[in-house]
Tab-separated table of C-alpha atoms in Angstrom:
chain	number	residue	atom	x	y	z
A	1	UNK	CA	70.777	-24.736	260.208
A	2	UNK	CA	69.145	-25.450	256.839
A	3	UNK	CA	68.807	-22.256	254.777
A	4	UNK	CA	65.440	-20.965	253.260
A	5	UNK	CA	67.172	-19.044	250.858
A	6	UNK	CA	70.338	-17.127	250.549
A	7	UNK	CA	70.837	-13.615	250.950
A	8	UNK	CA	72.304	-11.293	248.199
A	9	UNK	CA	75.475	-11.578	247.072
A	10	UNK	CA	77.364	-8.180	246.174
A	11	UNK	CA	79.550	-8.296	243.071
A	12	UNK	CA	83.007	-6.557	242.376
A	13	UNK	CA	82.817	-7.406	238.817
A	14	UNK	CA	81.940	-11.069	238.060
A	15	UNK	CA	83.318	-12.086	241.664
A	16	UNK	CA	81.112	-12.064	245.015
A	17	UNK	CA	82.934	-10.023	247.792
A	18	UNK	CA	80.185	-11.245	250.522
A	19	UNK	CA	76.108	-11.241	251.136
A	20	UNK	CA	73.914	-8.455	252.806
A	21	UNK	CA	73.415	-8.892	256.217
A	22	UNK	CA	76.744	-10.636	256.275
A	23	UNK	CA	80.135	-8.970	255.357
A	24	UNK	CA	77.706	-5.972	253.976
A	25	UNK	CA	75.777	-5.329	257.304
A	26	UNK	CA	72.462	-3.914	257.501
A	27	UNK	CA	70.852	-3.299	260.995
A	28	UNK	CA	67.357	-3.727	260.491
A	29	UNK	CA	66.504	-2.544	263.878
A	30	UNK	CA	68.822	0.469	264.037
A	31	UNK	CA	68.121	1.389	259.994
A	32	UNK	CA	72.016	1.831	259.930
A	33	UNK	CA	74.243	0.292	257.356
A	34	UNK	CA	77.672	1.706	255.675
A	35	UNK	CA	76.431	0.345	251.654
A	36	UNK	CA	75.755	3.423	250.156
A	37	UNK	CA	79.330	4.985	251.208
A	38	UNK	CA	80.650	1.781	249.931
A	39	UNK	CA	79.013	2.106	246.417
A	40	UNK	CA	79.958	6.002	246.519
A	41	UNK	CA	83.590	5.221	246.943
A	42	UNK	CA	83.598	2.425	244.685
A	43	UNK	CA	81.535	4.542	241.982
A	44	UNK	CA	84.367	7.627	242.670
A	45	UNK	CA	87.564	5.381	242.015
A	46	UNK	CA	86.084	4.152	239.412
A	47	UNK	CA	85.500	7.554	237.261
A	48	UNK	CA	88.742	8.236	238.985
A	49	UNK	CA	90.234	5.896	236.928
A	50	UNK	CA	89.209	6.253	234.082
A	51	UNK	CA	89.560	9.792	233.917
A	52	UNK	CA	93.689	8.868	234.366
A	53	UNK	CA	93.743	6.726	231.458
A	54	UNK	CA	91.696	8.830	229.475
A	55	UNK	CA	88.940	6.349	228.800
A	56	UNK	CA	85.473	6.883	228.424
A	57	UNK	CA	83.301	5.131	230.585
A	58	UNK	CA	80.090	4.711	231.526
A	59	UNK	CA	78.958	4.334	235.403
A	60	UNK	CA	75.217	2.805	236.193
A	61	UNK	CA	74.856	3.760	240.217
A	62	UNK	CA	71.905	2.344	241.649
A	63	UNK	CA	72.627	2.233	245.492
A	64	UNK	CA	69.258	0.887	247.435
A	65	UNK	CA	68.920	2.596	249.981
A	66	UNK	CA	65.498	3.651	249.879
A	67	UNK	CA	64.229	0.242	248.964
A	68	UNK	CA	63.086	-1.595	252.273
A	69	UNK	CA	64.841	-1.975	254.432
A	70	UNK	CA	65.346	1.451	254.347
A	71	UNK	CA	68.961	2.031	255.662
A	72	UNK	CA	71.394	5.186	255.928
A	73	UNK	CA	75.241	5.586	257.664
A	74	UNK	CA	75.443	6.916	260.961
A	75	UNK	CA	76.304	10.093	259.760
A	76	UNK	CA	72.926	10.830	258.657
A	77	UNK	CA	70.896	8.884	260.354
A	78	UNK	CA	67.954	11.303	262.445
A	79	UNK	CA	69.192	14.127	260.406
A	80	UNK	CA	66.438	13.860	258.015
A	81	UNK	CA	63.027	15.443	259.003
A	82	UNK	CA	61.231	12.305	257.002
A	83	UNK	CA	62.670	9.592	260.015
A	84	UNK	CA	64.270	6.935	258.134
A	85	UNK	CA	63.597	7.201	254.472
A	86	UNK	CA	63.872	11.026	254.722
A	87	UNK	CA	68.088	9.893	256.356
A	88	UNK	CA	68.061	7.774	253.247
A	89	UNK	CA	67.234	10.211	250.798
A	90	UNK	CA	69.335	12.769	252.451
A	91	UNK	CA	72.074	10.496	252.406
A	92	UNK	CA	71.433	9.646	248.109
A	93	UNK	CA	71.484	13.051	248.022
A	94	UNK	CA	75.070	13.919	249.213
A	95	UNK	CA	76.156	10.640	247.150
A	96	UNK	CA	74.857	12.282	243.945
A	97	UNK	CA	76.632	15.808	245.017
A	98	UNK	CA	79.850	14.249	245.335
A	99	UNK	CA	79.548	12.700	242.251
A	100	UNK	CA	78.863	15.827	240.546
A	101	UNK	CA	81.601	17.689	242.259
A	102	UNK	CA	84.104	15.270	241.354
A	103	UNK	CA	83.616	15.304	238.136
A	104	UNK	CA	84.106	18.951	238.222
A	105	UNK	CA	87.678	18.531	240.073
A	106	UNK	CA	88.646	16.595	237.078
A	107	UNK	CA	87.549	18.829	234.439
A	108	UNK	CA	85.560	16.435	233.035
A	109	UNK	CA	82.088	17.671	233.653
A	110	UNK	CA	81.786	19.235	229.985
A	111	UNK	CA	82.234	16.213	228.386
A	112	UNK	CA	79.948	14.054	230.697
A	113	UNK	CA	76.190	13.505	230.545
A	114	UNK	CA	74.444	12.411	233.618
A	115	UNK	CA	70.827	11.104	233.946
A	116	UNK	CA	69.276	10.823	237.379
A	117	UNK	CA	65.952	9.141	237.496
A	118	UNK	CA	64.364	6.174	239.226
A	119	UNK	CA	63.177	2.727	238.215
A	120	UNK	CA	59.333	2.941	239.481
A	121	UNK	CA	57.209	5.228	242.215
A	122	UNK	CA	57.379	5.142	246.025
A	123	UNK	CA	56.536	1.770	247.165
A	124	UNK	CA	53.302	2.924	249.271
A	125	UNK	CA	52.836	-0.438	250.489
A	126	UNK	CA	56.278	-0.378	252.371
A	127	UNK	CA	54.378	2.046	254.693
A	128	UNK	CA	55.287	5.433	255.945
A	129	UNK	CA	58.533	4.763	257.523
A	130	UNK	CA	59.932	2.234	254.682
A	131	UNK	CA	58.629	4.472	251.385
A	132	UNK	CA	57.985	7.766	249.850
A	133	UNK	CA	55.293	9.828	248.759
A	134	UNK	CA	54.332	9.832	245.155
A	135	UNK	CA	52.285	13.344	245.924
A	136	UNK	CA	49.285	14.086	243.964
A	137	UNK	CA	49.435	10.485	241.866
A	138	UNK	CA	47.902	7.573	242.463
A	139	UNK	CA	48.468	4.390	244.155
A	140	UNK	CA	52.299	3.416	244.205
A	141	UNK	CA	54.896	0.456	242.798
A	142	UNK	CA	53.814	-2.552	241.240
A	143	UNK	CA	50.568	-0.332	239.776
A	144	UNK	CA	50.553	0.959	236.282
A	145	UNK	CA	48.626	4.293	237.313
A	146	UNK	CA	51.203	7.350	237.765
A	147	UNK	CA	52.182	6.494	241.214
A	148	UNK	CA	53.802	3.544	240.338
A	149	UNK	CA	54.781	4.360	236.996
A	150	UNK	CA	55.998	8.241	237.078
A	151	UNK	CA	59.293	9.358	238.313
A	152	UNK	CA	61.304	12.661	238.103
A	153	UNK	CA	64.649	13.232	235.449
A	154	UNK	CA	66.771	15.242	235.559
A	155	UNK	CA	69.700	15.640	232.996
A	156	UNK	CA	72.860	17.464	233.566
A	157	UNK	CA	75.849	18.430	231.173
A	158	UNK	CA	77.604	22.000	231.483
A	159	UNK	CA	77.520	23.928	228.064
A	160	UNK	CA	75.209	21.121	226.530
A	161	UNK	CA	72.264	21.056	228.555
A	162	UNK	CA	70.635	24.776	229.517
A	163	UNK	CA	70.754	24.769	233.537
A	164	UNK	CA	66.916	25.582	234.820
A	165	UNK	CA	65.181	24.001	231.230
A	166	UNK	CA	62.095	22.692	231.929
A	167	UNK	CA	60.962	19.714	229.114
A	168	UNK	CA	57.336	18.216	229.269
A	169	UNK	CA	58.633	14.983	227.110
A	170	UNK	CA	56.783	12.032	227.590
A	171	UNK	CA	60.124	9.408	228.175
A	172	UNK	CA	60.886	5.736	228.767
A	173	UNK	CA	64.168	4.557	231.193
A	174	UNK	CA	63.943	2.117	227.673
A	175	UNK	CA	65.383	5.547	226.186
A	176	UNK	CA	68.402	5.554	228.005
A	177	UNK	CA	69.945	3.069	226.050
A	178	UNK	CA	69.581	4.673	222.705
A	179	UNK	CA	70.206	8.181	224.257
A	180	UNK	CA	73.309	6.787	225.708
A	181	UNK	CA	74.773	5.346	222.342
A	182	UNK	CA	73.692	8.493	221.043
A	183	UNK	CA	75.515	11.010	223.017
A	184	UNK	CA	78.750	8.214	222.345
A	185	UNK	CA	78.580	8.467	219.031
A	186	UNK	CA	77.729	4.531	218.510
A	187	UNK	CA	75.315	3.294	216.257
A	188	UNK	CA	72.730	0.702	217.697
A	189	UNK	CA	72.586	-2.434	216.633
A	190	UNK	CA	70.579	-3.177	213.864
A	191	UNK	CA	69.663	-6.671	214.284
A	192	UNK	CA	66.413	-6.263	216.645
A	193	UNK	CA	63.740	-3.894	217.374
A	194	UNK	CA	65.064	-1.181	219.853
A	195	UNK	CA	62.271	0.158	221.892
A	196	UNK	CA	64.065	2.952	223.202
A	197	UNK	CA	63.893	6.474	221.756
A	198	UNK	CA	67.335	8.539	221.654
A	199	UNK	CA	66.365	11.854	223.299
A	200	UNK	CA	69.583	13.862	222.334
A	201	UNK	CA	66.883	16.143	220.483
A	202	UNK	CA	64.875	16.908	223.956
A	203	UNK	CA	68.170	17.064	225.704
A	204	UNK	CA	70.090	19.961	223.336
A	205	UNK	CA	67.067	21.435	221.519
A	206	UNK	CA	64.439	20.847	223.967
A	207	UNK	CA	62.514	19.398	221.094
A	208	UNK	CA	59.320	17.269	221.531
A	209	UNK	CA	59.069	14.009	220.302
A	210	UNK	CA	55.401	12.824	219.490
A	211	UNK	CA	55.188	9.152	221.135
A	212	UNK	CA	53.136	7.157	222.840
A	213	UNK	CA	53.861	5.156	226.331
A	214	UNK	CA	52.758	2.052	226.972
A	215	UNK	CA	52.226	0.489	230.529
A	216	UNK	CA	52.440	-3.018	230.918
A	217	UNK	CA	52.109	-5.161	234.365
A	218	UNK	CA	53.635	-8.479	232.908
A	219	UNK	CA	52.415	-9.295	229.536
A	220	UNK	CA	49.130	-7.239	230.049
A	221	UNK	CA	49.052	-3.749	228.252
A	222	UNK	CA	47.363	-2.259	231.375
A	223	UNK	CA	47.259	1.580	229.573
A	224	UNK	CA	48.128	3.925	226.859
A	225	UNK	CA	49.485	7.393	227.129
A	226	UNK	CA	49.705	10.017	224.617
A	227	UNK	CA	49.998	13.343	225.426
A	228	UNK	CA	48.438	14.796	228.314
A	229	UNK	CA	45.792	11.995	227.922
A	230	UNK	CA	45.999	8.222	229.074
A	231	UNK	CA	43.577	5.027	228.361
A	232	UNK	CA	43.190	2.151	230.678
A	233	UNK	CA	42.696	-0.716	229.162
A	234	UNK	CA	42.655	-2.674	232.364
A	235	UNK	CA	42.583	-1.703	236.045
A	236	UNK	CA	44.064	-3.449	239.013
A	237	UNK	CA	45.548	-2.465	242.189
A	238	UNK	CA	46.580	-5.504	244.349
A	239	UNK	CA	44.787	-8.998	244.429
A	240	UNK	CA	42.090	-9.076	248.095
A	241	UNK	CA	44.208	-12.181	249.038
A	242	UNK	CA	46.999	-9.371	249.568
A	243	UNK	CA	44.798	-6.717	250.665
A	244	UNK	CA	43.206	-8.603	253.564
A	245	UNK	CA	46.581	-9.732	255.362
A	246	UNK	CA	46.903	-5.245	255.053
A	247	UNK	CA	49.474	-4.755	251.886
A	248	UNK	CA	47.827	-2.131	250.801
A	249	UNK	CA	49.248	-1.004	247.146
A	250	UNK	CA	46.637	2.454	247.462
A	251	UNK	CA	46.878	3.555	250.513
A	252	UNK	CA	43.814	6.162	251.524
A	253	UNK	CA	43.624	6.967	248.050
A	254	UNK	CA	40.449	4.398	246.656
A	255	UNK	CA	38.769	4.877	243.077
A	256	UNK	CA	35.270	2.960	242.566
A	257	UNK	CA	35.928	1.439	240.004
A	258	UNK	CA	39.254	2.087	239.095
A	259	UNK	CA	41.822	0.985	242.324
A	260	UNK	CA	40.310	-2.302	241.427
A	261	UNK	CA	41.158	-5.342	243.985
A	262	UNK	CA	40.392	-7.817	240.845
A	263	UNK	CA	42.007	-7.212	237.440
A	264	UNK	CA	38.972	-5.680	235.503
A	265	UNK	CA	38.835	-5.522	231.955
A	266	UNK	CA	37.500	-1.966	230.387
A	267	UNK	CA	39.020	-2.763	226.644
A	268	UNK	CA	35.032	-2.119	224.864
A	269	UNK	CA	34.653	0.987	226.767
A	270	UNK	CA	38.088	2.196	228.493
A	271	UNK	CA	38.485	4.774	231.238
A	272	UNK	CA	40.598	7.798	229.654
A	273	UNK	CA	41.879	10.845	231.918
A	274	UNK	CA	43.499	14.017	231.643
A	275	UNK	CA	46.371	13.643	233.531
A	276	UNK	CA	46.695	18.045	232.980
A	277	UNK	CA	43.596	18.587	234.564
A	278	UNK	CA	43.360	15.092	236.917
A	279	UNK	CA	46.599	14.126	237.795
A	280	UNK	CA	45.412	11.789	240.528
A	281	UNK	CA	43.268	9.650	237.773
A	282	UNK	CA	40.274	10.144	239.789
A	283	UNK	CA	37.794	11.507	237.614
A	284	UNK	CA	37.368	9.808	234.036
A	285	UNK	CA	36.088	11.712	230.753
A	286	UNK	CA	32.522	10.866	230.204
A	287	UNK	CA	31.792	8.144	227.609
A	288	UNK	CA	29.324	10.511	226.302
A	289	UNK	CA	31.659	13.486	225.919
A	290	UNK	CA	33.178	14.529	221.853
A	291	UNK	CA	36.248	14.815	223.564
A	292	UNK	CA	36.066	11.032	224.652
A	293	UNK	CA	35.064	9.931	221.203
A	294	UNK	CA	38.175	11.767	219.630
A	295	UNK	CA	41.001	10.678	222.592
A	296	UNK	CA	39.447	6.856	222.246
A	297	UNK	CA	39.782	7.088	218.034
A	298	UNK	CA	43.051	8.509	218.326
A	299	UNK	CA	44.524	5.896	220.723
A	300	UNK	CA	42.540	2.644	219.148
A	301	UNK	CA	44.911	3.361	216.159
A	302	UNK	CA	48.034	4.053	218.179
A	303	UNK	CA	47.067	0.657	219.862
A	304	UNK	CA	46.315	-1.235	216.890
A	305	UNK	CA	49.618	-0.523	215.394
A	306	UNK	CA	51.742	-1.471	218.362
A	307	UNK	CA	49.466	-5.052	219.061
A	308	UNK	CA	50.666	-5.448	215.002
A	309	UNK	CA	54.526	-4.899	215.585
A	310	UNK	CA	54.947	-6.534	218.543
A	311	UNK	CA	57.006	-9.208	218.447
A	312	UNK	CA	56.253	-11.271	221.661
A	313	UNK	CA	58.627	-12.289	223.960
A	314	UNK	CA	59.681	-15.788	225.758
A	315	UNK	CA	58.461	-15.064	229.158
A	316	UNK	CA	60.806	-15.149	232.103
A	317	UNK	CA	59.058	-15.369	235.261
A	318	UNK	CA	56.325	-17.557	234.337
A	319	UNK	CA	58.508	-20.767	235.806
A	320	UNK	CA	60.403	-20.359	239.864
A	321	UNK	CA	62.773	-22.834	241.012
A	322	UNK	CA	64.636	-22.251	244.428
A	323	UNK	CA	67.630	-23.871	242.772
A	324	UNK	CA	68.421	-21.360	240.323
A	325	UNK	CA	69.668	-18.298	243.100
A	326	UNK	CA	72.842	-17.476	244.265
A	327	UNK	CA	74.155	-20.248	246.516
A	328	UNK	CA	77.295	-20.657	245.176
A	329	UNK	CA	78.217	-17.809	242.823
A	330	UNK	CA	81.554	-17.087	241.389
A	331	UNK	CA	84.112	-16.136	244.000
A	332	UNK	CA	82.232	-17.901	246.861
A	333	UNK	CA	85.231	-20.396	246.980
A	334	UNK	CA	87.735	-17.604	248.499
A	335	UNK	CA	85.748	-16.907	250.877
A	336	UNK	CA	84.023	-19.726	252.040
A	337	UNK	CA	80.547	-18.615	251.223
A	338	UNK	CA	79.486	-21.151	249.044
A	339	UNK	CA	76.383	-22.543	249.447
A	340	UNK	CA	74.747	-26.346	248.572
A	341	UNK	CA	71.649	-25.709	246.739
A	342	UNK	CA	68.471	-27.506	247.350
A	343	UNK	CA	67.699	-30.245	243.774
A	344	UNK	CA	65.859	-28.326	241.150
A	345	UNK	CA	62.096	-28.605	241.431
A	346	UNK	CA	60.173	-25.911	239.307
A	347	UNK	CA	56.749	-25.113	239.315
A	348	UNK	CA	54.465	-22.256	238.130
A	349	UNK	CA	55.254	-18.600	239.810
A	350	UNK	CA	52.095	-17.456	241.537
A	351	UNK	CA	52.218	-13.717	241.537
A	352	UNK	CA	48.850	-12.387	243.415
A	353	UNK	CA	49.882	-8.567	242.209
């Protein structure tokens, strides 16, 4: 049998210990798989461990369980009153508790920061039995309006961090990074432009820190936020090639003239909203208005400034080649996993979202 493609190898360190669907199962018809227990007890050891030798460490637990195909133990599975994804997230939730609680039984919880957040919004598209709700915002992954781009965070440290503070800081995941150093006492590296903020100030002080967010969708600055305001630039929701075969990225949630199906330009005369008073982008400020005329001065600037320090970037997924994924990855010898790959032959990515 000639393989398409191969399925994901999972990692212990540099070594792969088997693929999904393989030695990791995952029953797509059933929705029941064992991963996230296995990252849980691999993610428990590990602070285990380090806790013995006294070493500081830092632990980056991503388990996918809520990405399609949604999947959850048997323990949990139809416990949830969400079906699937609802056993998923029940399931993420009792991961995170035991985390928290073993920290505790260590006595290491004062001297530990954790950050729980998420990498982008529900994927709408999935549908209702493979994704979440993103609520009141619009649209969902792969969008730059706030379903797609707006997560919760929520950042926990007995006797640093006040339990029940409430912070209305405009952040980046970028900021972890410089937080993290931060809060480690290391200094970053001074060699490059770090885009990341360190929010130690928000965290302990529950300052505010006056900065601007900037969505991208590839190397298009889609929008500006600053404040309770944001600019689009550009709108786009999926391509109509997409939308026709019924992946839908804005599900029963359409904007004339701003879910756009073709990537429309608004740069001379942008659409700005007040995500306070319109969360859902749904209603933009009237061209006509003062208070247009003042958010569109204020951000031009903002925007001006960042188009002059940006230093631009070798782009990454402008070139595909089937060759280049894991066929044969380190540690596929032991267990006979490896994989010939097919001879390289790149070509241009086509990306219709």
């Amino acid at each position: 049998m000639v393989c398409v493609r191969p399925n994901i190898p999972v990692y212990n360190n540099s070594e792969m210990t088997g693929r999904y669907y393989e030695e990791f199962e995952i029953n797509v018809k059933t929705g029941e798989s064992n991963l996230t227990q296995i990252y849980l007890k691999e993610g428990l050891d590990f602070i285990s461990q380090q806790a013995m030798a006294q070493r500081p460490f830092f632990l980056y637990s991503a388990p996918d369980a809520t990405h399609s195909p949604v999947y959850a133990s048997e323990r949990f599975l139809g416990k949830s009153q969400r079906g699937r994804y609802g056993d998923a997230v029940m399931e993420l939730d009792d991961s995170i508790g035991q985390i928290l609680a073993h920290l505790v039984s260590l006595g290491i919880h004062n001297n530990t920061l954790v950050f729980f957040t998420s990498d982008n919004g529900a994927a709408v598209m999935s549908g209702p039995h493979q994704s979440g709700s993103n609520g009141p915002f619009l649209c969902g992954k792969e969008t730059t309006f706030e379903g797609g781009m707006r997560e919760p965070a929520i950042a926990w440290w007995p006797g640093r961090i006040p339990a029940g503070t409430v912070s209305h800081q405009l952040a980046s995941v970028m900021d972890l990074f410089s937080t993290s150093l931060s809060v480690a006492g290391v200094l970053p590296p001074n060699d490059r432009v770090i885009d990341g903020l360190d929010l130690s100030p928000v965290l302990f002080n529950n300052s505010l820190l006056d900065r601007p967010i900037f969505y991208y969708r590839g190397n298009q600055m889609m929008a500006v936020r600053i404040g309770q305001y944001k600019v689009h630039y550009w709108t786009w929701s999926n391509s109509w090639e997409e939308f026709n075969t019924g992946i839908n990225f804005c599900p029963g949630q359409e904007v004339p003239g701003v879910t756009t199906h073709t990537q429309e330009e608004h740069t001379m005369q942008p659409l700005i909203f007040h995500l306070g008073q319109d969360p859902g982008e749904r209603y933009p400020i009237s061209v006509q208005s003062e208070e247009y005329r003042d958010v569109h001065r204020q951000v031009t600037a903002v925007v001006e400034q960042h188009q002059k320090d940006l230093i631009p970037g070798m782009p990454q997924l402008n070139m595909c080649d089937l060759a280049v994924m894991n066929w044969s990855p380190p540690g596929c010898e032991q267990l006979g996993k490896c994989l010939k790959p097919p001879e390289s032959n790149p070509w241009k990515c086509v990306w219709p979202h």
